[in-house]
Amino acid sequence: KSSSKLTNVPRWWLYLILIYIYYVLSCGLEGFFQSMTYTYGLCGPLKMSPGEANVLNGLYFGAFVIGRSSGIFISRLMSPTKIIISSIVGCFISSVVLSIFAPYHKSALYTGVVIMGFAIAFQFASGISWTAKLFNVTGKSSFIFFLGGFSGFLSFPPIAGAIITSEGGQNGFFYLAIATTICQAGLFTCMSFLAKSKK
């Protein structure tokens, strides 16, 4: 059944490519914030103490857990499309706030990291729910989520690490986040138009 449903979707291979890229970007953004938030606290312009950097890292993970847990309830009130759009907007706002204010104010750094942790937490599960309207996600197409996710987790943290540790490039960490969220927005717009054209 999963195979017939998959092949009955026009341009199904294009959907899989776009979904793969979506997860590369989403999990890449999630991955480099998870791995580099502490490093930015220590090595960034604010030169936080290890204790302060630990608090910063804990705030990110705490917000992420709250976002991932609350998604169970929010998914009953909002469609996957609306959740993904809200998540991308939240990540973009966080990235802008961080790039402008975080190099100078600890409160802005804390706030931006919390927003990012909360907003990014919705994207993985909501992407699966969105895709489920097109494919049987328990069938042959289910590999795409994890292939894209692992590709993002493997590729983005080293890039972010190279940026943070470069001379004067610490704030590029947030510019990378802005670029990633803009790419996500454009990509998801294309995916939504394709999904509508299917009908």
Short mmCIF file of N, CA, C and O in Angstrom, two decimals, residues 48-129:
data_model
loop_
_atom_site.label_atom_id
_atom_site.label_comp_id
_atom_site.label_asym_id
_atom_site.label_seq_id
_atom_site.Cartn_x
_atom_site.Cartn_y
_atom_site.Cartn_z
N MET A 48 31.74 34.98 28.52
CA MET A 48 31.08 34.49 29.72
C MET A 48 31.99 33.55 30.52
O MET A 48 32.89 32.92 29.96
N SER A 49 31.70 33.46 31.79
CA SER A 49 32.37 32.47 32.63
C SER A 49 31.79 31.10 32.31
O SER A 49 30.69 31.00 31.73
N PRO A 50 32.48 30.02 32.67
CA PRO A 50 31.93 28.68 32.42
C PRO A 50 30.55 28.49 33.06
O PRO A 50 29.69 27.84 32.47
N GLY A 51 30.34 29.07 34.23
CA GLY A 51 29.03 28.96 34.87
C GLY A 51 27.94 29.64 34.09
O GLY A 51 26.84 29.10 33.92
N GLU A 52 28.23 30.84 33.57
CA GLU A 52 27.24 31.57 32.78
C GLU A 52 26.97 30.85 31.46
O GLU A 52 25.81 30.80 30.99
N ALA A 53 28.01 30.30 30.85
CA ALA A 53 27.82 29.55 29.60
C ALA A 53 26.99 28.29 29.84
O ALA A 53 26.20 27.89 28.98
N ASN A 54 27.17 27.69 31.01
CA ASN A 54 26.34 26.53 31.37
C ASN A 54 24.87 26.91 31.49
O ASN A 54 23.99 26.17 31.06
N VAL A 55 24.62 28.07 32.10
CA VAL A 55 23.24 28.56 32.22
C VAL A 55 22.65 28.79 30.83
O VAL A 55 21.51 28.41 30.55
N LEU A 56 23.43 29.42 29.96
CA LEU A 56 22.99 29.68 28.58
C LEU A 56 22.63 28.38 27.88
O LEU A 56 21.57 28.27 27.24
N ASN A 57 23.50 27.39 27.99
CA ASN A 57 23.26 26.09 27.36
C ASN A 57 22.02 25.42 27.96
O ASN A 57 21.21 24.83 27.25
N GLY A 58 21.88 25.51 29.29
CA GLY A 58 20.72 24.92 29.95
C GLY A 58 19.42 25.58 29.54
O GLY A 58 18.38 24.90 29.41
N LEU A 59 19.46 26.89 29.31
CA LEU A 59 18.25 27.59 28.86
C LEU A 59 17.81 27.11 27.48
O LEU A 59 16.62 26.94 27.22
N TYR A 60 18.81 26.90 26.61
CA TYR A 60 18.47 26.40 25.27
C TYR A 60 17.79 25.03 25.36
O TYR A 60 16.72 24.82 24.79
N PHE A 61 18.41 24.11 26.07
CA PHE A 61 17.87 22.76 26.17
C PHE A 61 16.54 22.73 26.93
O PHE A 61 15.65 21.96 26.60
N GLY A 62 16.41 23.58 27.95
CA GLY A 62 15.15 23.65 28.67
C GLY A 62 14.01 24.12 27.78
O GLY A 62 12.92 23.55 27.79
N ALA A 63 14.28 25.18 27.00
CA ALA A 63 13.26 25.69 26.07
C ALA A 63 12.94 24.66 25.00
O ALA A 63 11.78 24.51 24.58
N PHE A 64 13.97 23.93 24.55
CA PHE A 64 13.76 22.89 23.54
C PHE A 64 12.84 21.79 24.07
O PHE A 64 11.90 21.35 23.38
N VAL A 65 13.08 21.34 25.28
CA VAL A 65 12.25 20.29 25.87
C VAL A 65 10.81 20.77 26.05
O VAL A 65 9.86 20.03 25.77
N ILE A 66 10.64 22.01 26.51
CA ILE A 66 9.30 22.56 26.68
C ILE A 66 8.59 22.63 25.33
O ILE A 66 7.41 22.28 25.20
N GLY A 67 9.31 23.10 24.30
CA GLY A 67 8.71 23.18 22.97
C GLY A 67 8.34 21.83 22.42
O GLY A 67 7.23 21.64 21.89
N ARG A 68 9.23 20.85 22.55
CA ARG A 68 8.95 19.51 22.04
C ARG A 68 7.77 18.88 22.78
O ARG A 68 6.92 18.22 22.16
N SER A 69 7.69 19.09 24.09
CA SER A 69 6.59 18.52 24.88
C SER A 69 5.26 19.21 24.58
O SER A 69 4.22 18.55 24.45
N SER A 70 5.29 20.53 24.48
CA SER A 70 4.05 21.27 24.22
C SER A 70 3.52 21.03 22.82
O SER A 70 2.34 21.26 22.55
N GLY A 71 4.39 20.55 21.93
CA GLY A 71 3.94 20.26 20.56
C GLY A 71 2.84 19.22 20.51
O GLY A 71 2.01 19.22 19.59
N ILE A 72 2.80 18.35 21.52
CA ILE A 72 1.74 17.33 21.59
C ILE A 72 0.38 17.99 21.66
O ILE A 72 -0.58 17.57 21.01
N PHE A 73 0.31 19.07 22.43
CA PHE A 73 -0.97 19.76 22.62
C PHE A 73 -1.23 20.79 21.53
O PHE A 73 -2.35 20.94 21.06
N ILE A 74 -0.17 21.48 21.11
CA ILE A 74 -0.33 22.49 20.07
C ILE A 74 -0.76 21.86 18.75
O ILE A 74 -1.52 22.46 17.98
N SER A 75 -0.31 20.64 18.48
CA SER A 75 -0.66 19.97 17.23
C SER A 75 -2.16 19.68 17.14
O SER A 75 -2.69 19.44 16.05
N ARG A 76 -2.84 19.69 18.28
CA ARG A 76 -4.29 19.49 18.27
C ARG A 76 -5.04 20.77 17.93
O ARG A 76 -6.23 20.73 17.60
N LEU A 77 -4.35 21.90 18.03
CA LEU A 77 -4.99 23.20 17.80
C LEU A 77 -4.59 23.83 16.47
O LEU A 77 -5.32 24.66 15.94
N MET A 78 -3.42 23.43 15.95
CA MET A 78 -2.91 24.04 14.73
C MET A 78 -2.52 22.96 13.72
O MET A 78 -2.12 21.86 14.11
N SER A 79 -2.62 23.30 12.45
CA SER A 79 -2.21 22.37 11.40
C SER A 79 -0.69 22.32 11.33
O SER A 79 0.00 23.25 11.77
N PRO A 80 -0.13 21.24 10.77
CA PRO A 80 1.33 21.17 10.61
C PRO A 80 1.90 22.35 9.83
O PRO A 80 2.99 22.84 10.15
N THR A 81 1.18 22.80 8.82
CA THR A 81 1.65 23.94 8.03
C THR A 81 1.82 25.18 8.89
O THR A 81 2.84 25.88 8.83
N LYS A 82 0.81 25.48 9.71
CA LYS A 82 0.87 26.66 10.57
C LYS A 82 1.96 26.54 11.63
O LYS A 82 2.63 27.51 11.96
N ILE A 83 2.13 25.33 12.14
CA ILE A 83 3.18 25.12 13.15
C ILE A 83 4.56 25.35 12.54
O ILE A 83 5.42 26.00 13.12
N ILE A 84 4.78 24.81 11.33
CA ILE A 84 6.08 24.96 10.67
C ILE A 84 6.36 26.43 10.35
O ILE A 84 7.46 26.94 10.58
N ILE A 85 5.35 27.12 9.83
CA ILE A 85 5.54 28.55 9.52
C ILE A 85 5.85 29.33 10.79
O ILE A 85 6.77 30.17 10.81
N SER A 86 5.10 29.08 11.86
CA SER A 86 5.35 29.77 13.14
C SER A 86 6.74 29.46 13.66
O SER A 86 7.43 30.34 14.19
N SER A 87 7.17 28.22 13.50
CA SER A 87 8.49 27.82 13.96
C SER A 87 9.59 28.53 13.18
O SER A 87 10.56 29.04 13.78
N ILE A 88 9.46 28.58 11.88
CA ILE A 88 10.47 29.25 11.06
C ILE A 88 10.52 30.74 11.39
O ILE A 88 11.61 31.33 11.50
N VAL A 89 9.35 31.36 11.56
CA VAL A 89 9.31 32.79 11.94
C VAL A 89 9.98 33.00 13.29
O VAL A 89 10.77 33.95 13.47
N GLY A 90 9.69 32.12 14.26
CA GLY A 90 10.33 32.22 15.57
C GLY A 90 11.83 32.09 15.50
O GLY A 90 12.57 32.85 16.14
N CYS A 91 12.31 31.15 14.69
CA CYS A 91 13.76 30.97 14.53
C CYS A 91 14.41 32.18 13.86
O CYS A 91 15.51 32.60 14.23
N PHE A 92 13.70 32.77 12.89
CA PHE A 92 14.23 33.95 12.21
C PHE A 92 14.32 35.13 13.16
O PHE A 92 15.34 35.84 13.22
N ILE A 93 13.24 35.36 13.94
CA ILE A 93 13.24 36.46 14.91
C ILE A 93 14.36 36.28 15.92
O ILE A 93 15.09 37.22 16.25
N SER A 94 14.51 35.06 16.40
CA SER A 94 15.58 34.76 17.35
C SER A 94 16.94 35.08 16.75
O SER A 94 17.79 35.71 17.40
N SER A 95 17.16 34.65 15.51
CA SER A 95 18.45 34.86 14.86
C SER A 95 18.76 36.34 14.68
O SER A 95 19.90 36.79 14.88
N VAL A 96 17.74 37.12 14.33
CA VAL A 96 17.93 38.57 14.14
C VAL A 96 18.25 39.24 15.48
O VAL A 96 19.17 40.06 15.58
N VAL A 97 17.47 38.89 16.51
CA VAL A 97 17.73 39.45 17.84
C VAL A 97 19.14 39.12 18.30
O VAL A 97 19.87 39.98 18.82
N LEU A 98 19.55 37.88 18.10
CA LEU A 98 20.88 37.45 18.53
C LEU A 98 21.99 38.17 17.75
O LEU A 98 22.99 38.60 18.33
N SER A 99 21.81 38.30 16.45
CA SER A 99 22.86 38.92 15.63
C SER A 99 23.02 40.40 15.94
O SER A 99 24.14 40.94 15.86
N ILE A 100 21.94 41.09 16.33
CA ILE A 100 22.00 42.53 16.58
C ILE A 100 22.40 42.85 18.02
O ILE A 100 23.26 43.70 18.27
N PHE A 101 21.78 42.15 18.97
CA PHE A 101 21.92 42.55 20.37
C PHE A 101 22.80 41.62 21.22
O PHE A 101 23.38 42.06 22.22
N ALA A 102 22.88 40.34 20.85
CA ALA A 102 23.58 39.38 21.71
C ALA A 102 25.06 39.69 21.92
O ALA A 102 25.59 39.41 23.00
N PRO A 103 25.76 40.28 20.94
CA PRO A 103 27.18 40.58 21.20
C PRO A 103 27.40 41.62 22.30
O PRO A 103 28.53 41.77 22.79
N TYR A 104 26.33 42.34 22.70
CA TYR A 104 26.49 43.43 23.65
C TYR A 104 25.71 43.24 24.96
O TYR A 104 26.06 43.85 25.97
N HIS A 105 24.66 42.42 24.92
CA HIS A 105 23.80 42.30 26.09
C HIS A 105 23.55 40.83 26.41
O HIS A 105 23.05 40.07 25.57
N LYS A 106 23.85 40.44 27.65
CA LYS A 106 23.62 39.06 28.06
C LYS A 106 22.13 38.72 28.05
O LYS A 106 21.74 37.61 27.68
N SER A 107 21.29 39.67 28.43
CA SER A 107 19.85 39.41 28.47
C SER A 107 19.32 39.09 27.08
O SER A 107 18.45 38.22 26.91
N ALA A 108 19.85 39.78 26.06
CA ALA A 108 19.43 39.50 24.68
C ALA A 108 19.91 38.13 24.24
O ALA A 108 19.19 37.41 23.53
N LEU A 109 21.11 37.76 24.66
CA LEU A 109 21.64 36.43 24.33
C LEU A 109 20.79 35.34 24.96
O LEU A 109 20.41 34.37 24.29
N TYR A 110 20.46 35.51 26.23
CA TYR A 110 19.61 34.53 26.91
C TYR A 110 18.24 34.44 26.24
O TYR A 110 17.72 33.35 25.98
N THR A 111 17.65 35.60 25.96
CA THR A 111 16.30 35.63 25.37
C THR A 111 16.29 34.99 23.99
O THR A 111 15.42 34.17 23.67
N GLY A 112 17.26 35.36 23.15
CA GLY A 112 17.31 34.81 21.80
C GLY A 112 17.52 33.31 21.78
O GLY A 112 16.90 32.59 20.98
N VAL A 113 18.36 32.81 22.67
CA VAL A 113 18.62 31.38 22.74
C VAL A 113 17.38 30.61 23.20
O VAL A 113 17.07 29.53 22.69
N VAL A 114 16.63 31.19 24.15
CA VAL A 114 15.39 30.55 24.60
C VAL A 114 14.37 30.49 23.47
O VAL A 114 13.71 29.45 23.26
N ILE A 115 14.23 31.59 22.74
CA ILE A 115 13.28 31.60 21.61
C ILE A 115 13.67 30.56 20.57
O ILE A 115 12.83 29.83 20.05
N MET A 116 14.96 30.49 20.27
CA MET A 116 15.43 29.52 19.28
C MET A 116 15.16 28.10 19.75
O MET A 116 14.65 27.26 18.98
N GLY A 117 15.50 27.80 21.00
CA GLY A 117 15.27 26.44 21.52
C GLY A 117 13.82 26.04 21.46
O GLY A 117 13.50 24.90 21.08
N PHE A 118 12.94 26.97 21.81
CA PHE A 118 11.50 26.67 21.80
C PHE A 118 10.98 26.51 20.38
O PHE A 118 10.25 25.56 20.07
N ALA A 119 11.37 27.43 19.49
CA ALA A 119 10.82 27.44 18.13
C ALA A 119 11.30 26.25 17.30
O ALA A 119 10.51 25.63 16.57
N ILE A 120 12.59 25.92 17.39
CA ILE A 120 13.14 24.86 16.55
C ILE A 120 12.60 23.49 16.95
O ILE A 120 12.58 22.55 16.13
N ALA A 121 12.10 23.36 18.18
CA ALA A 121 11.68 22.06 18.70
C ALA A 121 10.48 21.48 17.94
O ALA A 121 10.26 20.26 17.97
N PHE A 122 9.73 22.32 17.24
CA PHE A 122 8.51 21.86 16.58
C PHE A 122 8.75 21.29 15.19
O PHE A 122 7.88 20.62 14.63
N GLN A 123 9.90 21.58 14.61
CA GLN A 123 10.05 21.34 13.17
C GLN A 123 10.13 19.88 12.78
O GLN A 123 9.58 19.49 11.75
N PHE A 124 10.79 19.05 13.56
CA PHE A 124 10.97 17.66 13.14
C PHE A 124 9.64 16.93 13.07
O PHE A 124 9.28 16.36 12.02
N ALA A 125 8.88 16.94 14.16
CA ALA A 125 7.62 16.21 14.19
C ALA A 125 6.59 16.82 13.24
O ALA A 125 5.84 16.09 12.57
N SER A 126 6.57 18.14 13.15
CA SER A 126 5.59 18.80 12.27
C SER A 126 5.89 18.50 10.80
O SER A 126 4.98 18.39 9.98
N GLY A 127 7.18 18.36 10.48
CA GLY A 127 7.54 17.99 9.12
C GLY A 127 7.03 16.61 8.74
O GLY A 127 6.57 16.38 7.62
N ILE A 128 7.10 15.69 9.69
CA ILE A 128 6.56 14.34 9.44
C ILE A 128 5.05 14.40 9.26
O ILE A 128 4.50 13.75 8.34
N SER A 129 4.36 15.17 10.11
CA SER A 129 2.91 15.28 10.00
C SER A 129 2.51 15.91 8.67
O SER A 129 1.52 15.50 8.04
#
